[in-house]
Short mmCIF file of C-alpha atoms and ligand atoms in Angstrom, two decimals:
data_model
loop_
_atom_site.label_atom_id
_atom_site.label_comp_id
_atom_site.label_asym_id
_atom_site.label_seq_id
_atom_site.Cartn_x
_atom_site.Cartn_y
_atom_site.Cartn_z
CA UNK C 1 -20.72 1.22 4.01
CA UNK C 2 -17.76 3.60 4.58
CA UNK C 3 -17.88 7.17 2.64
CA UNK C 4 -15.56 6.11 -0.06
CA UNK C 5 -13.41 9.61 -1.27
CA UNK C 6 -15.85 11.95 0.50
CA UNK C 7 -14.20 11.64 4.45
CA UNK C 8 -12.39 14.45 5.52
CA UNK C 9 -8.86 15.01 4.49
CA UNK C 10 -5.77 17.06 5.60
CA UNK C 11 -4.32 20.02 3.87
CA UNK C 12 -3.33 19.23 0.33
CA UNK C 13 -0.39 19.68 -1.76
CA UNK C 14 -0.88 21.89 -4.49
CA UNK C 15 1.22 19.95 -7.00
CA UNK C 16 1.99 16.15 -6.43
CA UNK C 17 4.17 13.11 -8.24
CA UNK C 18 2.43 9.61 -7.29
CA UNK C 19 4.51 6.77 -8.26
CA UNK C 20 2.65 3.24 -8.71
CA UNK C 21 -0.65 5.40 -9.65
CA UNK C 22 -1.89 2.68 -11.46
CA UNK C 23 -1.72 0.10 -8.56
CA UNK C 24 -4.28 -0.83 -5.63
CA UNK C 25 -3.05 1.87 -2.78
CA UNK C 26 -1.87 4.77 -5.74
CA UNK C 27 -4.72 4.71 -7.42
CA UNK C 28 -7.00 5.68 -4.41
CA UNK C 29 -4.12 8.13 -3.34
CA UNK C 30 -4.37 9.96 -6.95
CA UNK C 31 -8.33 9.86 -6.69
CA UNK C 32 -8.60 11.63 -3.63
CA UNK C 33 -5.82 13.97 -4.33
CA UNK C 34 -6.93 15.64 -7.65
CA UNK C 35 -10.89 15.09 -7.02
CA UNK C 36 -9.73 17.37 -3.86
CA UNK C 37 -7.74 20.31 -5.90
CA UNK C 38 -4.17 18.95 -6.23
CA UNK C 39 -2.90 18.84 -9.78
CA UNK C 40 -1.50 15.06 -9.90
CA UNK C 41 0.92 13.72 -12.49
CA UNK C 42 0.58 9.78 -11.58
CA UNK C 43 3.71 7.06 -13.24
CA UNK C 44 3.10 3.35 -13.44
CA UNK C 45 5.10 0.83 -16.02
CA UNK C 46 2.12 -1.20 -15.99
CA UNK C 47 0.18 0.02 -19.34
CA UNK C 48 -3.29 0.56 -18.87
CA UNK C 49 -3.86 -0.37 -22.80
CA UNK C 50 -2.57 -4.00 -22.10
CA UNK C 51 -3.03 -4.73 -17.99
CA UNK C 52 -6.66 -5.37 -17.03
CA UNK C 53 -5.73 -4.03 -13.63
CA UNK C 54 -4.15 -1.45 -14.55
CA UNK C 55 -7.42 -0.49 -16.93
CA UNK C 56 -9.41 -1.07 -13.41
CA UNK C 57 -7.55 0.67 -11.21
CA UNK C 58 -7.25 3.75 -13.10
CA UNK C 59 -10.75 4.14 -14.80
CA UNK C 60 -12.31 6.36 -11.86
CA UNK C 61 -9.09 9.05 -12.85
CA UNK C 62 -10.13 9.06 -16.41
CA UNK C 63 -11.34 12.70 -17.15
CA UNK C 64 -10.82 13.84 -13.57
CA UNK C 65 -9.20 17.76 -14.08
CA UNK C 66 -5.63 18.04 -12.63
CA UNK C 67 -5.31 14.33 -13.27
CA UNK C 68 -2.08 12.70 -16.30
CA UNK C 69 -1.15 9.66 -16.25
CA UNK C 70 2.10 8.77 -17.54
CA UNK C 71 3.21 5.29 -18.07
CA UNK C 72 6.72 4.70 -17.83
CA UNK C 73 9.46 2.49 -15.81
CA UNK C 74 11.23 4.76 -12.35
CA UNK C 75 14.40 2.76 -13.77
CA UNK C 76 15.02 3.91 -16.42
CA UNK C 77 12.54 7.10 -17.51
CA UNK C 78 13.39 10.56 -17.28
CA UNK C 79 12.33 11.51 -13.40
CA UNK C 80 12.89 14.98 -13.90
CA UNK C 81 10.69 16.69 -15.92
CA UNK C 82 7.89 14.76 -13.88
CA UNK C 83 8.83 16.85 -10.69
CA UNK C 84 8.91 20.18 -12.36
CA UNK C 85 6.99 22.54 -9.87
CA UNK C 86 6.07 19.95 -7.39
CA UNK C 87 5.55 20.05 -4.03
CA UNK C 88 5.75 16.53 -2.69
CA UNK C 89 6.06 13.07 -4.21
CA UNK C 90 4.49 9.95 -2.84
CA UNK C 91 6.25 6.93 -3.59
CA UNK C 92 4.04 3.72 -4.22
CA UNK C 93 5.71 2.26 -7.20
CA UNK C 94 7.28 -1.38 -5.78
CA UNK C 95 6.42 -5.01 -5.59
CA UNK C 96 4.72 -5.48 -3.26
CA UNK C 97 4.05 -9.19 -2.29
CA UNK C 98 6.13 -11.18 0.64
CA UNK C 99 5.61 -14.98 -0.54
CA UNK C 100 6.96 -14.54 -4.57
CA UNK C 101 9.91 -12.56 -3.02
CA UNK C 102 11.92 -16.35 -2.52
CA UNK C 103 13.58 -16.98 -5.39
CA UNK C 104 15.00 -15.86 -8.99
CA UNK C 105 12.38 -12.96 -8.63
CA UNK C 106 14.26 -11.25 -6.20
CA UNK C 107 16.47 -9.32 -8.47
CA UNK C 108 13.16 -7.69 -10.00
CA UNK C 109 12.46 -6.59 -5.82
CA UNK C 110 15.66 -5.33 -5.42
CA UNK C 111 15.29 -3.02 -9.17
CA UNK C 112 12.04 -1.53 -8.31
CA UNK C 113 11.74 -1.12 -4.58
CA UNK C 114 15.95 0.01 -4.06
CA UNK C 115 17.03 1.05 -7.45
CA UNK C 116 14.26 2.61 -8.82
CA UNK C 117 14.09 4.37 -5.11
CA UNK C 118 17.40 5.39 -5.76
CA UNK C 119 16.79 7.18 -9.01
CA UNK C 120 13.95 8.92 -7.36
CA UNK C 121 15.48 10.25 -4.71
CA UNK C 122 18.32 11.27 -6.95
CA UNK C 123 16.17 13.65 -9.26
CA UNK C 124 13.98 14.95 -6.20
CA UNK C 125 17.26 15.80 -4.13
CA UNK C 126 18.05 17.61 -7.89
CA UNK C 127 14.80 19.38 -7.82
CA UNK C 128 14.65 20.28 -4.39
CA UNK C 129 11.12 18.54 -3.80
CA UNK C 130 10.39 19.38 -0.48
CA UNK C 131 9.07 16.57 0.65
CA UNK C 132 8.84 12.67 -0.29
CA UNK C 133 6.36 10.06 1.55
CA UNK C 134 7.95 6.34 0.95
CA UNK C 135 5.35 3.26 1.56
CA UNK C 136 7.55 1.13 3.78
CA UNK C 137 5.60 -2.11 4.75
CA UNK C 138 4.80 -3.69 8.46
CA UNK C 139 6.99 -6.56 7.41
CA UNK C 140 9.88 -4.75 8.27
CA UNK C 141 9.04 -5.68 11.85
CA UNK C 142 9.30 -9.48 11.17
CA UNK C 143 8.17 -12.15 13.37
CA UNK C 144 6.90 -10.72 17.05
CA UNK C 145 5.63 -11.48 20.25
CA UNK C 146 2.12 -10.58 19.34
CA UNK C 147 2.39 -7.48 21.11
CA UNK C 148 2.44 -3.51 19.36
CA UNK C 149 5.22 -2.82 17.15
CA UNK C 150 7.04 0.31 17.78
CA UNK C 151 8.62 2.60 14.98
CA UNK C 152 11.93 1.99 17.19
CA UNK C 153 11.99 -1.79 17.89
CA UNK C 154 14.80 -3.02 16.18
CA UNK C 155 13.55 -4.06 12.14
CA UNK C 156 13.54 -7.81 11.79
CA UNK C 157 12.85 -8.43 7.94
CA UNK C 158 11.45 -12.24 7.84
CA UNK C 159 11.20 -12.60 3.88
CA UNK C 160 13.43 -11.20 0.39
CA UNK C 161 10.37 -8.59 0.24
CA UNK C 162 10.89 -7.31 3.84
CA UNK C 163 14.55 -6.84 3.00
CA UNK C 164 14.08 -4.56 0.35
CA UNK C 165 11.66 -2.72 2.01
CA UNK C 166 13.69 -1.79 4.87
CA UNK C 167 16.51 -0.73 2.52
CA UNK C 168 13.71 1.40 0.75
CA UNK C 169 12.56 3.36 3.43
CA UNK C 170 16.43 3.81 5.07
CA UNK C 171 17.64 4.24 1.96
CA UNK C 172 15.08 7.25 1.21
CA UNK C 173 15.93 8.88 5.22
CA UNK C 174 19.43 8.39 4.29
CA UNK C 175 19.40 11.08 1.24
CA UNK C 176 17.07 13.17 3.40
CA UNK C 177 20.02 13.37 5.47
CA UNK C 178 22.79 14.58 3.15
CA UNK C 179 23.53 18.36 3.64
CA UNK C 180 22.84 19.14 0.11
CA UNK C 181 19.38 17.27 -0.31
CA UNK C 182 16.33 19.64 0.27
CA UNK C 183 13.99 16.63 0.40
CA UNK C 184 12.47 15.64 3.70
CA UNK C 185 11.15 12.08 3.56
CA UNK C 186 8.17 10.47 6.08
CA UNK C 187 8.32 6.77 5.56
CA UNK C 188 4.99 4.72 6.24
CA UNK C 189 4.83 1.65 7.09
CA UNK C 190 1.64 0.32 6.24
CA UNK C 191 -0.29 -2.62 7.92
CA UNK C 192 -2.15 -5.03 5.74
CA UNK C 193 -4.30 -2.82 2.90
CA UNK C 194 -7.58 -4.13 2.06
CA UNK C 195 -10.86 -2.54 0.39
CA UNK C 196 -12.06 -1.87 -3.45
CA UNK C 197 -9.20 -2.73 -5.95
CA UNK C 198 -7.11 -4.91 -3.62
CA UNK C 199 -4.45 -7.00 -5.12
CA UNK C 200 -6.27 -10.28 -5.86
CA UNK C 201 -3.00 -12.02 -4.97
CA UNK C 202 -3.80 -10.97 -1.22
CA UNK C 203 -6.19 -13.15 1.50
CA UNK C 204 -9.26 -11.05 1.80
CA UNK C 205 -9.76 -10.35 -1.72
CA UNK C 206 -9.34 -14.18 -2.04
CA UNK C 207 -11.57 -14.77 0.98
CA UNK C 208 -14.16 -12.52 -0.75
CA UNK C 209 -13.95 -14.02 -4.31
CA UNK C 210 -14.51 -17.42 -2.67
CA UNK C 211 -17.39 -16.60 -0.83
CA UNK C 212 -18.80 -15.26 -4.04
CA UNK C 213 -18.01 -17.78 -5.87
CA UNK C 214 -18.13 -21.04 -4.53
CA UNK C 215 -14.64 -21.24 -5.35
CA UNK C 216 -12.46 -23.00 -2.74
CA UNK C 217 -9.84 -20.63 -0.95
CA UNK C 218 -6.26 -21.89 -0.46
CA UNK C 219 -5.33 -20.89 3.33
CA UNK C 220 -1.52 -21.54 3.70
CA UNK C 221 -1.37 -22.50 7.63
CA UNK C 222 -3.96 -22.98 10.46
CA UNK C 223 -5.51 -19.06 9.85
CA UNK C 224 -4.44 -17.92 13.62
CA UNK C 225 -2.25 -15.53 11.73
CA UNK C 226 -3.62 -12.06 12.79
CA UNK C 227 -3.17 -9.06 10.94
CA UNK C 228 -3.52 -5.31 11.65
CA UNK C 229 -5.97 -5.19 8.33
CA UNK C 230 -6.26 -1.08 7.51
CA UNK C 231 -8.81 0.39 5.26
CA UNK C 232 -7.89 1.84 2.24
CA UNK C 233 -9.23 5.27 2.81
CA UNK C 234 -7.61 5.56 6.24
CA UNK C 235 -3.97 4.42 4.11
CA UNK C 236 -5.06 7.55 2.01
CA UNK C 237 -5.73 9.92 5.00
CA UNK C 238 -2.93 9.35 6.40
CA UNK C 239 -0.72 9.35 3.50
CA UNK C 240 -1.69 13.01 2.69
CA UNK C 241 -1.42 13.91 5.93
CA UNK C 242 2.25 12.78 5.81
CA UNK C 243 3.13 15.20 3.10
CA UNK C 244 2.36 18.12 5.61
CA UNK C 245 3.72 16.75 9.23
CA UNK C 246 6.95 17.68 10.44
CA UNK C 247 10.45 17.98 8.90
CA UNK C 248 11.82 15.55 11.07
CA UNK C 249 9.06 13.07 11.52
CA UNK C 250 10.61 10.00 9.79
CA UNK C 251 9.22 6.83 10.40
CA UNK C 252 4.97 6.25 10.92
CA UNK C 253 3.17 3.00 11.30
CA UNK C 254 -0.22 3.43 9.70
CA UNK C 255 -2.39 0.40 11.65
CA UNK C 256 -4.48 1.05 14.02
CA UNK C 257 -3.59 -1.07 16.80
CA UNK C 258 -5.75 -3.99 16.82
CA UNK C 259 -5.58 -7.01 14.67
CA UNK C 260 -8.07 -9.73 13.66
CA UNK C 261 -7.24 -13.47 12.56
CA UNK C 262 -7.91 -15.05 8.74
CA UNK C 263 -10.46 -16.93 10.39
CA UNK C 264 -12.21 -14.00 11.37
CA UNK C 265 -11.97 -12.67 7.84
CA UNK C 266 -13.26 -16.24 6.84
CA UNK C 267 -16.03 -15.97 8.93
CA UNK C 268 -17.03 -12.42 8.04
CA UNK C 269 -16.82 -12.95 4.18
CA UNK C 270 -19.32 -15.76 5.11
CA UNK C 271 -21.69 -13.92 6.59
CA UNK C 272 -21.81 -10.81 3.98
CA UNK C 273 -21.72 -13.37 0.96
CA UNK C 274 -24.08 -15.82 2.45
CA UNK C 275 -22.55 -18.35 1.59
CA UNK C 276 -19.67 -21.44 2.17
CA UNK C 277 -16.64 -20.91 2.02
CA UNK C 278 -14.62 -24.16 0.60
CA UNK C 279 -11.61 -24.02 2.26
CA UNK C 280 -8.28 -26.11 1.33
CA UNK C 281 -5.70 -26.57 3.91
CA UNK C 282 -1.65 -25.92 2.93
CA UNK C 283 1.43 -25.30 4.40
CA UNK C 284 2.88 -21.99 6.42
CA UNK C 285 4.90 -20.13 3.82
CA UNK C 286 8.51 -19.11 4.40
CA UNK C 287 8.50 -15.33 5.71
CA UNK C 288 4.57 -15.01 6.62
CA UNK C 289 4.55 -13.51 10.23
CA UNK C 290 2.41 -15.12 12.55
CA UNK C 291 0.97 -11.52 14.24
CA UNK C 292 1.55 -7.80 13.00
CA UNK C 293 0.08 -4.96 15.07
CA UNK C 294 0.98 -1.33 15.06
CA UNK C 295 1.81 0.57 17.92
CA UNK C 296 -0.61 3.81 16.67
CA UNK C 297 0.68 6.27 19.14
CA UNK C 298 3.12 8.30 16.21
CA UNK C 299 0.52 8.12 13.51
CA UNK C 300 -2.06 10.23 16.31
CA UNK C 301 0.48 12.40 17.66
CA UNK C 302 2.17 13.47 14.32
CA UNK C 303 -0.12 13.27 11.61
CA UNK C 304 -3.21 13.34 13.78
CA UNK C 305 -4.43 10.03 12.44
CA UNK C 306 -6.75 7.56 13.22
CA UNK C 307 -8.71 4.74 11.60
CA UNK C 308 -12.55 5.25 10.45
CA UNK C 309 -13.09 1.93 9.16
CA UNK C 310 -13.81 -1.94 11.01
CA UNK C 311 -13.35 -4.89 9.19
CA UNK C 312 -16.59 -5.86 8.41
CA UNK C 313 -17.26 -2.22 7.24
CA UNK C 314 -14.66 -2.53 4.93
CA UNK C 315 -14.72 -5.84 3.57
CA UNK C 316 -18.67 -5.11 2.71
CA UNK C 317 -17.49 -1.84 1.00
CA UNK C 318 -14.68 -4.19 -0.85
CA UNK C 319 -17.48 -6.81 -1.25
CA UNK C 320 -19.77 -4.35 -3.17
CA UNK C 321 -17.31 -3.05 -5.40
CA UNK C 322 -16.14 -6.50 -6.72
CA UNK C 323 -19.81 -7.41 -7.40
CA UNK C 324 -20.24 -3.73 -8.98
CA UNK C 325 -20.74 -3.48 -12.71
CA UNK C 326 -16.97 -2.01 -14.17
CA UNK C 327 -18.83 0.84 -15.92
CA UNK C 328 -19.74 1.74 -12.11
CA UNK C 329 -16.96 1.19 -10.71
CA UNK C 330 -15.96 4.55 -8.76
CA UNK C 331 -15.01 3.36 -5.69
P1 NAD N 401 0.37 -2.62 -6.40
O1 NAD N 401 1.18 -3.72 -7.01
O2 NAD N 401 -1.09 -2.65 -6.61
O3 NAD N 401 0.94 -1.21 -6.89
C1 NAD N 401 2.31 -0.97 -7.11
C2 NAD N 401 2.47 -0.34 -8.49
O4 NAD N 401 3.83 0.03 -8.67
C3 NAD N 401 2.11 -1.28 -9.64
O5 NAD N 401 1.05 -0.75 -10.41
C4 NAD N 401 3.40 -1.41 -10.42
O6 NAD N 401 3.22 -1.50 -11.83
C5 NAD N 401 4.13 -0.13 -10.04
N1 NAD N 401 5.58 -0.21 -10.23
C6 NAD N 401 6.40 -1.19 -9.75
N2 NAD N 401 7.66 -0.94 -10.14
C7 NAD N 401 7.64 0.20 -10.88
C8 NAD N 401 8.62 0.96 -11.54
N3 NAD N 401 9.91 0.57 -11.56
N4 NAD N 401 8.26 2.09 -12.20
C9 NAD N 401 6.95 2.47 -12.21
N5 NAD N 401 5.97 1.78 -11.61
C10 NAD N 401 6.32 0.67 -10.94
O7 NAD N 401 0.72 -2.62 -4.83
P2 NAD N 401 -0.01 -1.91 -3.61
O8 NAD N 401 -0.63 -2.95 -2.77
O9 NAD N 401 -0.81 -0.76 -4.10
O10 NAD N 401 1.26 -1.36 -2.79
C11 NAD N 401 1.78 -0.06 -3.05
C12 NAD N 401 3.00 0.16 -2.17
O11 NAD N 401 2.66 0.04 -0.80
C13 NAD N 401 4.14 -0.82 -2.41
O12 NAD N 401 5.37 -0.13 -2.31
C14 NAD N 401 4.01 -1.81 -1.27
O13 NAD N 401 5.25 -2.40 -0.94
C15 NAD N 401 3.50 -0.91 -0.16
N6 NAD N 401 2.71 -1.60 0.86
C16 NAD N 401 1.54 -2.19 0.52
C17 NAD N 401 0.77 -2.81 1.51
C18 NAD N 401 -0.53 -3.49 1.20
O14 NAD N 401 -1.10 -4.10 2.12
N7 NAD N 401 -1.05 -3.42 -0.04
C19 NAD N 401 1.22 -2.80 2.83
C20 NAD N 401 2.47 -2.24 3.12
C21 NAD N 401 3.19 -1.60 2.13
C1 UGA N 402 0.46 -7.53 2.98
C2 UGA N 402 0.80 -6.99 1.59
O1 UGA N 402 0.57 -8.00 0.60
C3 UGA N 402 2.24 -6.53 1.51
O2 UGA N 402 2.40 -5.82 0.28
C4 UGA N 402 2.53 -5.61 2.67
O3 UGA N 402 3.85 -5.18 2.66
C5 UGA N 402 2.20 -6.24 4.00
O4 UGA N 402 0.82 -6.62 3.99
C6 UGA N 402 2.41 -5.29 5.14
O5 UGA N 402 1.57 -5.19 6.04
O6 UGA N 402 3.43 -4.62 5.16
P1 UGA N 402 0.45 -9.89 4.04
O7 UGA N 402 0.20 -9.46 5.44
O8 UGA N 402 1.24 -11.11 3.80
O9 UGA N 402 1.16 -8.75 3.19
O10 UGA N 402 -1.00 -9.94 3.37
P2 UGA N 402 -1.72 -11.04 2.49
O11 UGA N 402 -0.94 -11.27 1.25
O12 UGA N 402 -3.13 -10.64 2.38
O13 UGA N 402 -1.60 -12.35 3.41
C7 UGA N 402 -2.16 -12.36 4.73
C8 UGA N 402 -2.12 -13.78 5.27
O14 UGA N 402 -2.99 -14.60 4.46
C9 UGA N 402 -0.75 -14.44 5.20
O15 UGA N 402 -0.55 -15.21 6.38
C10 UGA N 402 -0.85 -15.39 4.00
O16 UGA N 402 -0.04 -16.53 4.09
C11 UGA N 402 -2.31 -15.76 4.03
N1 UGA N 402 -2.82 -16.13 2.68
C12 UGA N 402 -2.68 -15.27 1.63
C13 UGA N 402 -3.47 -17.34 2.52
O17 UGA N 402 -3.61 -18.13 3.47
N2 UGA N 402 -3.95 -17.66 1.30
C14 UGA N 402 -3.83 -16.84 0.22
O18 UGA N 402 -4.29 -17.19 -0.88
C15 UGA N 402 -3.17 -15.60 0.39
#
């Protein structure tokens, strides 16, 4: 089982902003930043007092020194006073998920992933942050030809969700580049997250429940989509590591360069759970990608990254923590 919190990490800042702290990815990000000496101020709307996952996600912060948690809304809260002192925001907050994106919740994508970017951007350009990391998303790259996607093939957004997350991460490099904006901004684009405190909306938390559970799993397509699936820890190493590379390094994929199908994930879930999985055929969903795989070559050579974690190490480290008592939950 991977070293949850305890692998190496890069240089840390000394005082950090993490937006979407109370999420799956920001939650591990504030973890590992204040358990390693950076004092974190972490912002979420979602209200820990009245969201179960919220409550989850953030319980392993609770008491940790260096660590507030403020719960408030990026569009319309007071931005400033969070950034007092700091040395480099990371930029979670968004929603996140590519299928809901069709549709009359589109507006709510476009507030929180471009408006609310805007705002931040605004107040860190104000006070002179140095640097920003954005979490841009894989699906930027839309549909390819199953081979690596390079940080300068041309973007080809597939779904609503892809959209806005292009106009994120551009929108963030496009501040950086005003003459009177301090702010230097690395924009990851993440491949597929999975590990403890997933999203339960996404497929291997689903193929994990079902294997638990007995429950059947609803697999939209034939499951030859393949996905560059990245550990949550190496998201985390990398992500710190971003606050510290080079003024001009821009845009990073974070996958590691390989990808596996939903069958495999199917088939591995099977085999740590020990049991069936019940499996209930529906369409291909507008936007889904058939293939995503990172070229990896920008994330070695600028931040010096590269992935710790396989699949099945990971999903049995994901496995264990959903079958983990809450009151144990650290991971
Ligand atoms: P998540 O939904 O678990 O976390 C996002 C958090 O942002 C939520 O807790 C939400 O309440 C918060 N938030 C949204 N709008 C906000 C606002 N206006 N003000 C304050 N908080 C707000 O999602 P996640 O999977 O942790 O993803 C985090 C980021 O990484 C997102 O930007 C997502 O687009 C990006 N990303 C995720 C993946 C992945 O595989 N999970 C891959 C690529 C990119
Ligand atoms: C994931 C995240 O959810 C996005 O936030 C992120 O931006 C994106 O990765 C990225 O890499 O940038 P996705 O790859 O669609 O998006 O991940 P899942 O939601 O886990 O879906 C993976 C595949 O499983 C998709 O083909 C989907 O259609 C399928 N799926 C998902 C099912 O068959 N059944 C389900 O119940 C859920």
């Amino acid at each position: 089982m991977p070293d949850t919190h305890s692998a190496a990490t890069p240089a840390i800042p000394r005082r950090a902003l993490v937006t979407g702290a109370a999420g799956f990815i920001g939650s591990h990000l504030a973890q590992t930043l204040a358990q390693a000496g950076t004092t974190v101020i972490g912002v979420d709307r979602r209200d820990p007092t009245r969201d179960q996952t919220a409550a989850t996600n953030l319980a392993p912060l609770h008491g940790l020194p260096g660590y507030l948690h403020i719960t408030a809304d990026l569009l319309n809260c007071a931005i400033d006073p969070l950034l007092f002192d700091a040395d480099a925001i990371f930029h979670l907050a968004g929603i996140p998920g590519v299928r809901p994106s069709w549709g009359p919740q589109f507006s709510e994508y476009v507030n929180a992933n471009i408006l609310a970017t805007q705002r931040l951007m605004d107040a860190a350009t104000r006070m002179r942050v140095p640097r920003l990391v954005v979490a841009s998303s894989s699906s930027v790259y839309g549909p390819t030809n199953g081979g690596p996607s390079t940080e300068g093939d041309h973007p080809r957004p597939a779904s609503p969700y892809a959209v806005t997350k292009l106009a994120e991460e551009q929108l963030c490099l496009a501040h950086a580049s005003r003459a009177d904006c301090s702010t230097s901004v690395v924009a990851l684009r993440y491949f597929t997250v999975y590990g403890p405190r997933q999203r339960p909306d996404m497929f291997t938390h689903r193929a994990l429940h079902a294997a638990l559970t007995g429950q059947p799993l609803r697999l939209y397509g034939d499951g030859h989509q393949r996905r560059d699936f990245t550990y949550i820890d190496d998201i985390v190493t990398a992500t710190i590591s971003a606050a510290r590379a080079p003024i001009d390094t821009g845009i990073v994929n974070v996958g590691g360069g390989s990808n596996a199908s939903l069958l495999d994930v199917i088939s591995i879930a099977k085999s740590l759970a020990g049991r069936e999985i019940h499996i209930h055929t529906d369409g291909t969903r507008n936007g889904d990608v058939l293939t995503t795989r990172a070229d990896p070559r920008r994330a070695r050579s600028v931040l010096g990254w590269q992935p710790t974690v396989d699949l099945t190490a990971g999903m049995r480290a994901q496995m264990d923590a959903m079958t983990r008592p809450a009151h144990q939950s650290a991971a």
